[in-house]
Amino acid sequence: MNEQQLIFMERAVELSRQGMQGGKGGPFGCVIVKDGRIVGEGCNQVTSSNDPTAHAEVVAIRNACQALQTFQLQGCEIYTSCEPCPMCLGAIYWARPDRIYFANTRQDAADIGFDDSFIYDEIPLPLQARKIPMIPLGREVAAAAFREWKEKTDKTAY
């Protein structure tokens, strides 16, 4: 890791502390960098916003996309104070940054009470074997919207 990368990671860690100490949520912070400058930041805000999706990475992605006026982050790097959880990893893949740097591991997070292994365990299971029932409903109705999207000529692909 070079000196500039370390500075970005230190900022992510500082955001994790600020959010935690400010009562926003757990000790997680994230910065998004493009062309050597921070374009988005976030700290965990789950408990303060009553939003289970307000993880540091998701907050930072939303912040960076707004700042850059885009829905994808090609050309960007993500620096996060902890290895992303499954939700954040999914959001990161959808955002399409060039790379992710992380500090603490998911085991480090589990050791302080943020264990997301149960989600990793659920993903490969068949729908009927998951802890939260997943019940197909209304596919015929929903298929019409998918057909409309497929035929839409002025859509923005992503």
PDB file of C-alpha atoms in Angstrom:
ATOM      1  CA  MET A   1       0.000   0.000   0.000  1.00  0.00           C
ATOM      2  CA  ASN A   2       1.433   3.396  -0.932  1.00  0.00           C
ATOM      3  CA  GLU A   3       1.259   6.514   1.238  1.00  0.00           C
ATOM      4  CA  GLN A   4      -1.788   7.989  -0.499  1.00  0.00           C
ATOM      5  CA  GLN A   5      -3.699   4.705  -0.232  1.00  0.00           C
ATOM      6  CA  LEU A   6      -2.881   4.573   3.472  1.00  0.00           C
ATOM      7  CA  ILE A   7      -4.246   8.113   3.895  1.00  0.00           C
ATOM      8  CA  PHE A   8      -7.536   7.061   2.271  1.00  0.00           C
ATOM      9  CA  MET A   9      -7.774   3.988   4.497  1.00  0.00           C
ATOM     10  CA  GLU A  10      -7.007   6.091   7.582  1.00  0.00           C
ATOM     11  CA  ARG A  11      -9.887   8.384   6.574  1.00  0.00           C
ATOM     12  CA  ALA A  12     -12.233   5.378   6.310  1.00  0.00           C
ATOM     13  CA  VAL A  13     -11.159   4.250   9.784  1.00  0.00           C
ATOM     14  CA  GLU A  14     -11.616   7.785  11.136  1.00  0.00           C
ATOM     15  CA  LEU A  15     -15.152   7.845   9.709  1.00  0.00           C
ATOM     16  CA  SER A  16     -15.826   4.532  11.463  1.00  0.00           C
ATOM     17  CA  ARG A  17     -14.768   6.048  14.776  1.00  0.00           C
ATOM     18  CA  GLN A  18     -16.670   9.299  14.232  1.00  0.00           C
ATOM     19  CA  GLY A  19     -19.875   7.466  13.381  1.00  0.00           C
ATOM     20  CA  MET A  20     -19.548   5.102  16.317  1.00  0.00           C
ATOM     21  CA  GLN A  21     -18.663   7.847  18.793  1.00  0.00           C
ATOM     22  CA  GLY A  22     -21.422  10.081  17.420  1.00  0.00           C
ATOM     23  CA  GLY A  23     -24.052   7.413  17.976  1.00  0.00           C
ATOM     24  CA  LYS A  24     -24.762   6.884  14.290  1.00  0.00           C
ATOM     25  CA  GLY A  25     -24.132   3.133  14.230  1.00  0.00           C
ATOM     26  CA  GLY A  26     -21.434   0.481  14.292  1.00  0.00           C
ATOM     27  CA  PRO A  27     -17.703   1.074  13.771  1.00  0.00           C
ATOM     28  CA  PHE A  28     -17.605   1.067   9.970  1.00  0.00           C
ATOM     29  CA  GLY A  29     -16.400   3.745   7.557  1.00  0.00           C
ATOM     30  CA  CYS A  30     -15.821   4.010   3.840  1.00  0.00           C
ATOM     31  CA  VAL A  31     -14.401   6.426   1.285  1.00  0.00           C
ATOM     32  CA  ILE A  32     -14.609   6.312  -2.488  1.00  0.00           C
ATOM     33  CA  VAL A  33     -11.748   7.770  -4.495  1.00  0.00           C
ATOM     34  CA  LYS A  34     -11.524   8.815  -8.125  1.00  0.00           C
ATOM     35  CA  ASP A  35      -8.431  10.285  -9.735  1.00  0.00           C
ATOM     36  CA  GLY A  36      -6.705  10.630  -6.376  1.00  0.00           C
ATOM     37  CA  ARG A  37      -9.458  12.536  -4.577  1.00  0.00           C
ATOM     38  CA  ILE A  38     -12.294  11.489  -2.285  1.00  0.00           C
ATOM     39  CA  VAL A  39     -15.638  11.705  -4.102  1.00  0.00           C
ATOM     40  CA  GLY A  40     -17.796   9.947  -1.499  1.00  0.00           C
ATOM     41  CA  GLU A  41     -17.737   9.117   2.191  1.00  0.00           C
ATOM     42  CA  GLY A  42     -19.909   7.205   4.580  1.00  0.00           C
ATOM     43  CA  CYS A  43     -20.119   5.771   8.037  1.00  0.00           C
ATOM     44  CA  ASN A  44     -22.557   3.204   9.346  1.00  0.00           C
ATOM     45  CA  GLN A  45     -25.882   4.920  10.108  1.00  0.00           C
ATOM     46  CA  VAL A  46     -28.097   1.900  10.702  1.00  0.00           C
ATOM     47  CA  THR A  47     -29.289   2.738  14.215  1.00  0.00           C
ATOM     48  CA  SER A  48     -29.475   6.524  13.840  1.00  0.00           C
ATOM     49  CA  SER A  49     -31.472   6.391  10.598  1.00  0.00           C
ATOM     50  CA  ASN A  50     -33.503   3.260  11.377  1.00  0.00           C
ATOM     51  CA  ASP A  51     -32.291   1.930   8.041  1.00  0.00           C
ATOM     52  CA  PRO A  52     -30.762  -1.565   7.969  1.00  0.00           C
ATOM     53  CA  THR A  53     -29.233  -0.780   4.568  1.00  0.00           C
ATOM     54  CA  ALA A  54     -27.340   2.315   5.800  1.00  0.00           C
ATOM     55  CA  HIS A  55     -23.986   0.530   5.998  1.00  0.00           C
ATOM     56  CA  ALA A  56     -20.887   2.643   5.439  1.00  0.00           C
ATOM     57  CA  GLU A  57     -20.274   1.301   1.933  1.00  0.00           C
ATOM     58  CA  VAL A  58     -23.861   1.865   0.806  1.00  0.00           C
ATOM     59  CA  VAL A  59     -23.877   5.397   2.249  1.00  0.00           C
ATOM     60  CA  ALA A  60     -20.550   6.141   0.519  1.00  0.00           C
ATOM     61  CA  ILE A  61     -21.745   4.703  -2.803  1.00  0.00           C
ATOM     62  CA  ARG A  62     -24.868   6.859  -2.682  1.00  0.00           C
ATOM     63  CA  ASN A  63     -22.754   9.891  -1.771  1.00  0.00           C
ATOM     64  CA  ALA A  64     -20.214   9.285  -4.562  1.00  0.00           C
ATOM     65  CA  CYS A  65     -22.853   8.598  -7.205  1.00  0.00           C
ATOM     66  CA  GLN A  66     -24.645  11.806  -6.296  1.00  0.00           C
ATOM     67  CA  ALA A  67     -21.396  13.794  -6.399  1.00  0.00           C
ATOM     68  CA  LEU A  68     -20.359  12.286  -9.742  1.00  0.00           C
ATOM     69  CA  GLN A  69     -23.901  12.320 -11.187  1.00  0.00           C
ATOM     70  CA  THR A  70     -23.682   8.675 -12.239  1.00  0.00           C
ATOM     71  CA  PHE A  71     -25.043   5.310 -11.175  1.00  0.00           C
ATOM     72  CA  GLN A  72     -21.769   3.467 -11.689  1.00  0.00           C
ATOM     73  CA  LEU A  73     -18.326   4.013 -10.232  1.00  0.00           C
ATOM     74  CA  GLN A  74     -15.930   2.849 -12.924  1.00  0.00           C
ATOM     75  CA  GLY A  75     -12.544   4.457 -12.387  1.00  0.00           C
ATOM     76  CA  CYS A  76     -13.104   4.557  -8.619  1.00  0.00           C
ATOM     77  CA  GLU A  77     -11.533   2.742  -5.695  1.00  0.00           C
ATOM     78  CA  ILE A  78     -13.314   1.872  -2.472  1.00  0.00           C
ATOM     79  CA  TYR A  79     -11.517   2.028   0.869  1.00  0.00           C
ATOM     80  CA  THR A  80     -13.523   0.468   3.661  1.00  0.00           C
ATOM     81  CA  SER A  81     -12.611  -0.085   7.292  1.00  0.00           C
ATOM     82  CA  CYS A  82     -13.898  -3.665   7.138  1.00  0.00           C
ATOM     83  CA  GLU A  83     -14.356  -6.421   4.576  1.00  0.00           C
ATOM     84  CA  PRO A  84     -17.808  -5.776   3.073  1.00  0.00           C
ATOM     85  CA  CYS A  85     -20.814  -7.787   4.231  1.00  0.00           C
ATOM     86  CA  PRO A  86     -22.871  -9.645   1.585  1.00  0.00           C
ATOM     87  CA  MET A  87     -25.260  -6.706   1.101  1.00  0.00           C
ATOM     88  CA  CYS A  88     -22.442  -4.212   0.665  1.00  0.00           C
ATOM     89  CA  LEU A  89     -20.520  -6.569  -1.582  1.00  0.00           C
ATOM     90  CA  GLY A  90     -23.587  -6.816  -3.808  1.00  0.00           C
ATOM     91  CA  ALA A  91     -23.958  -3.019  -3.874  1.00  0.00           C
ATOM     92  CA  ILE A  92     -20.261  -2.644  -4.683  1.00  0.00           C
ATOM     93  CA  TYR A  93     -20.509  -5.073  -7.592  1.00  0.00           C
ATOM     94  CA  TRP A  94     -23.540  -3.199  -8.944  1.00  0.00           C
ATOM     95  CA  ALA A  95     -21.601   0.092  -8.650  1.00  0.00           C
ATOM     96  CA  ARG A  96     -18.668  -1.425 -10.594  1.00  0.00           C
ATOM     97  CA  PRO A  97     -15.623   0.265  -9.015  1.00  0.00           C
ATOM     98  CA  ASP A  98     -12.158  -0.771 -10.140  1.00  0.00           C
ATOM     99  CA  ARG A  99     -11.041  -2.213  -6.781  1.00  0.00           C
ATOM    100  CA  ILE A 100     -11.775  -2.515  -3.073  1.00  0.00           C
ATOM    101  CA  TYR A 101      -9.316  -2.076  -0.220  1.00  0.00           C
ATOM    102  CA  PHE A 102     -10.414  -3.230   3.242  1.00  0.00           C
ATOM    103  CA  ALA A 103      -8.830  -3.185   6.697  1.00  0.00           C
ATOM    104  CA  ASN A 104     -10.585  -5.427   9.237  1.00  0.00           C
ATOM    105  CA  THR A 105     -11.740  -8.854   8.069  1.00  0.00           C
ATOM    106  CA  ARG A 106     -15.225 -10.340   8.346  1.00  0.00           C
ATOM    107  CA  GLN A 107     -13.867 -12.542  11.158  1.00  0.00           C
ATOM    108  CA  ASP A 108     -12.695  -9.410  13.001  1.00  0.00           C
ATOM    109  CA  ALA A 109     -16.255  -8.059  12.639  1.00  0.00           C
ATOM    110  CA  ALA A 110     -17.743 -11.332  13.876  1.00  0.00           C
ATOM    111  CA  ASP A 111     -15.479 -11.183  16.917  1.00  0.00           C
ATOM    112  CA  ILE A 112     -17.113  -7.901  18.011  1.00  0.00           C
ATOM    113  CA  GLY A 113     -20.699  -9.002  17.339  1.00  0.00           C
ATOM    114  CA  PHE A 114     -21.156  -8.279  13.610  1.00  0.00           C
ATOM    115  CA  ASP A 115     -21.292 -11.822  12.264  1.00  0.00           C
ATOM    116  CA  ASP A 116     -22.760 -12.069   8.793  1.00  0.00           C
ATOM    117  CA  SER A 117     -21.848 -15.716   8.203  1.00  0.00           C
ATOM    118  CA  PHE A 118     -25.529 -16.682   8.502  1.00  0.00           C
ATOM    119  CA  ILE A 119     -26.216 -14.675   5.319  1.00  0.00           C
ATOM    120  CA  TYR A 120     -23.348 -16.306   3.446  1.00  0.00           C
ATOM    121  CA  ASP A 121     -24.762 -19.663   4.607  1.00  0.00           C
ATOM    122  CA  GLU A 122     -28.271 -18.816   3.351  1.00  0.00           C
ATOM    123  CA  ILE A 123     -27.326 -17.689  -0.167  1.00  0.00           C
ATOM    124  CA  PRO A 124     -26.555 -21.116  -1.695  1.00  0.00           C
ATOM    125  CA  LEU A 125     -29.571 -22.830  -0.089  1.00  0.00           C
ATOM    126  CA  PRO A 126     -32.644 -23.689  -2.157  1.00  0.00           C
ATOM    127  CA  LEU A 127     -35.491 -21.234  -1.534  1.00  0.00           C
ATOM    128  CA  GLN A 128     -37.517 -23.731   0.504  1.00  0.00           C
ATOM    129  CA  ALA A 129     -34.568 -24.353   2.867  1.00  0.00           C
ATOM    130  CA  ARG A 130     -33.941 -20.708   3.836  1.00  0.00           C
ATOM    131  CA  LYS A 131     -34.759 -19.414   7.326  1.00  0.00           C
ATOM    132  CA  ILE A 132     -36.955 -16.613   5.958  1.00  0.00           C
ATOM    133  CA  PRO A 133     -39.607 -18.159   3.696  1.00  0.00           C
ATOM    134  CA  MET A 134     -39.302 -17.066   0.062  1.00  0.00           C
ATOM    135  CA  ILE A 135     -42.621 -17.700  -1.665  1.00  0.00           C
ATOM    136  CA  PRO A 136     -43.188 -17.171  -5.402  1.00  0.00           C
ATOM    137  CA  LEU A 137     -46.268 -15.012  -6.043  1.00  0.00           C
ATOM    138  CA  GLY A 138     -47.638 -13.122  -9.050  1.00  0.00           C
ATOM    139  CA  ARG A 139     -45.022 -14.065 -11.629  1.00  0.00           C
ATOM    140  CA  GLU A 140     -47.555 -13.872 -14.460  1.00  0.00           C
ATOM    141  CA  VAL A 141     -48.405 -10.263 -13.583  1.00  0.00           C
ATOM    142  CA  ALA A 142     -44.779  -9.232 -13.041  1.00  0.00           C
ATOM    143  CA  ALA A 143     -43.663 -10.822 -16.311  1.00  0.00           C
ATOM    144  CA  ALA A 144     -45.528  -8.083 -18.214  1.00  0.00           C
ATOM    145  CA  ALA A 145     -43.247  -5.400 -16.772  1.00  0.00           C
ATOM    146  CA  PHE A 146     -40.184  -7.469 -17.723  1.00  0.00           C
ATOM    147  CA  ARG A 147     -41.486  -7.870 -21.283  1.00  0.00           C
ATOM    148  CA  GLU A 148     -42.065  -4.115 -21.455  1.00  0.00           C
ATOM    149  CA  TRP A 149     -38.479  -3.472 -20.303  1.00  0.00           C
ATOM    150  CA  LYS A 150     -37.077  -5.937 -22.820  1.00  0.00           C
ATOM    151  CA  GLU A 151     -38.904  -4.160 -25.646  1.00  0.00           C
ATOM    152  CA  LYS A 152     -38.192  -0.606 -24.431  1.00  0.00           C
ATOM    153  CA  THR A 153     -36.020   1.141 -27.014  1.00  0.00           C
ATOM    154  CA  ASP A 154     -34.993   4.176 -24.974  1.00  0.00           C
ATOM    155  CA  LYS A 155     -33.775   2.387 -21.829  1.00  0.00           C
ATOM    156  CA  THR A 156     -30.469   3.021 -20.102  1.00  0.00           C
ATOM    157  CA  ALA A 157     -28.791  -0.340 -19.775  1.00  0.00           C
ATOM    158  CA  TYR A 158     -26.808  -1.133 -16.642  1.00  0.00           C
TER     159      TYR A 158
END
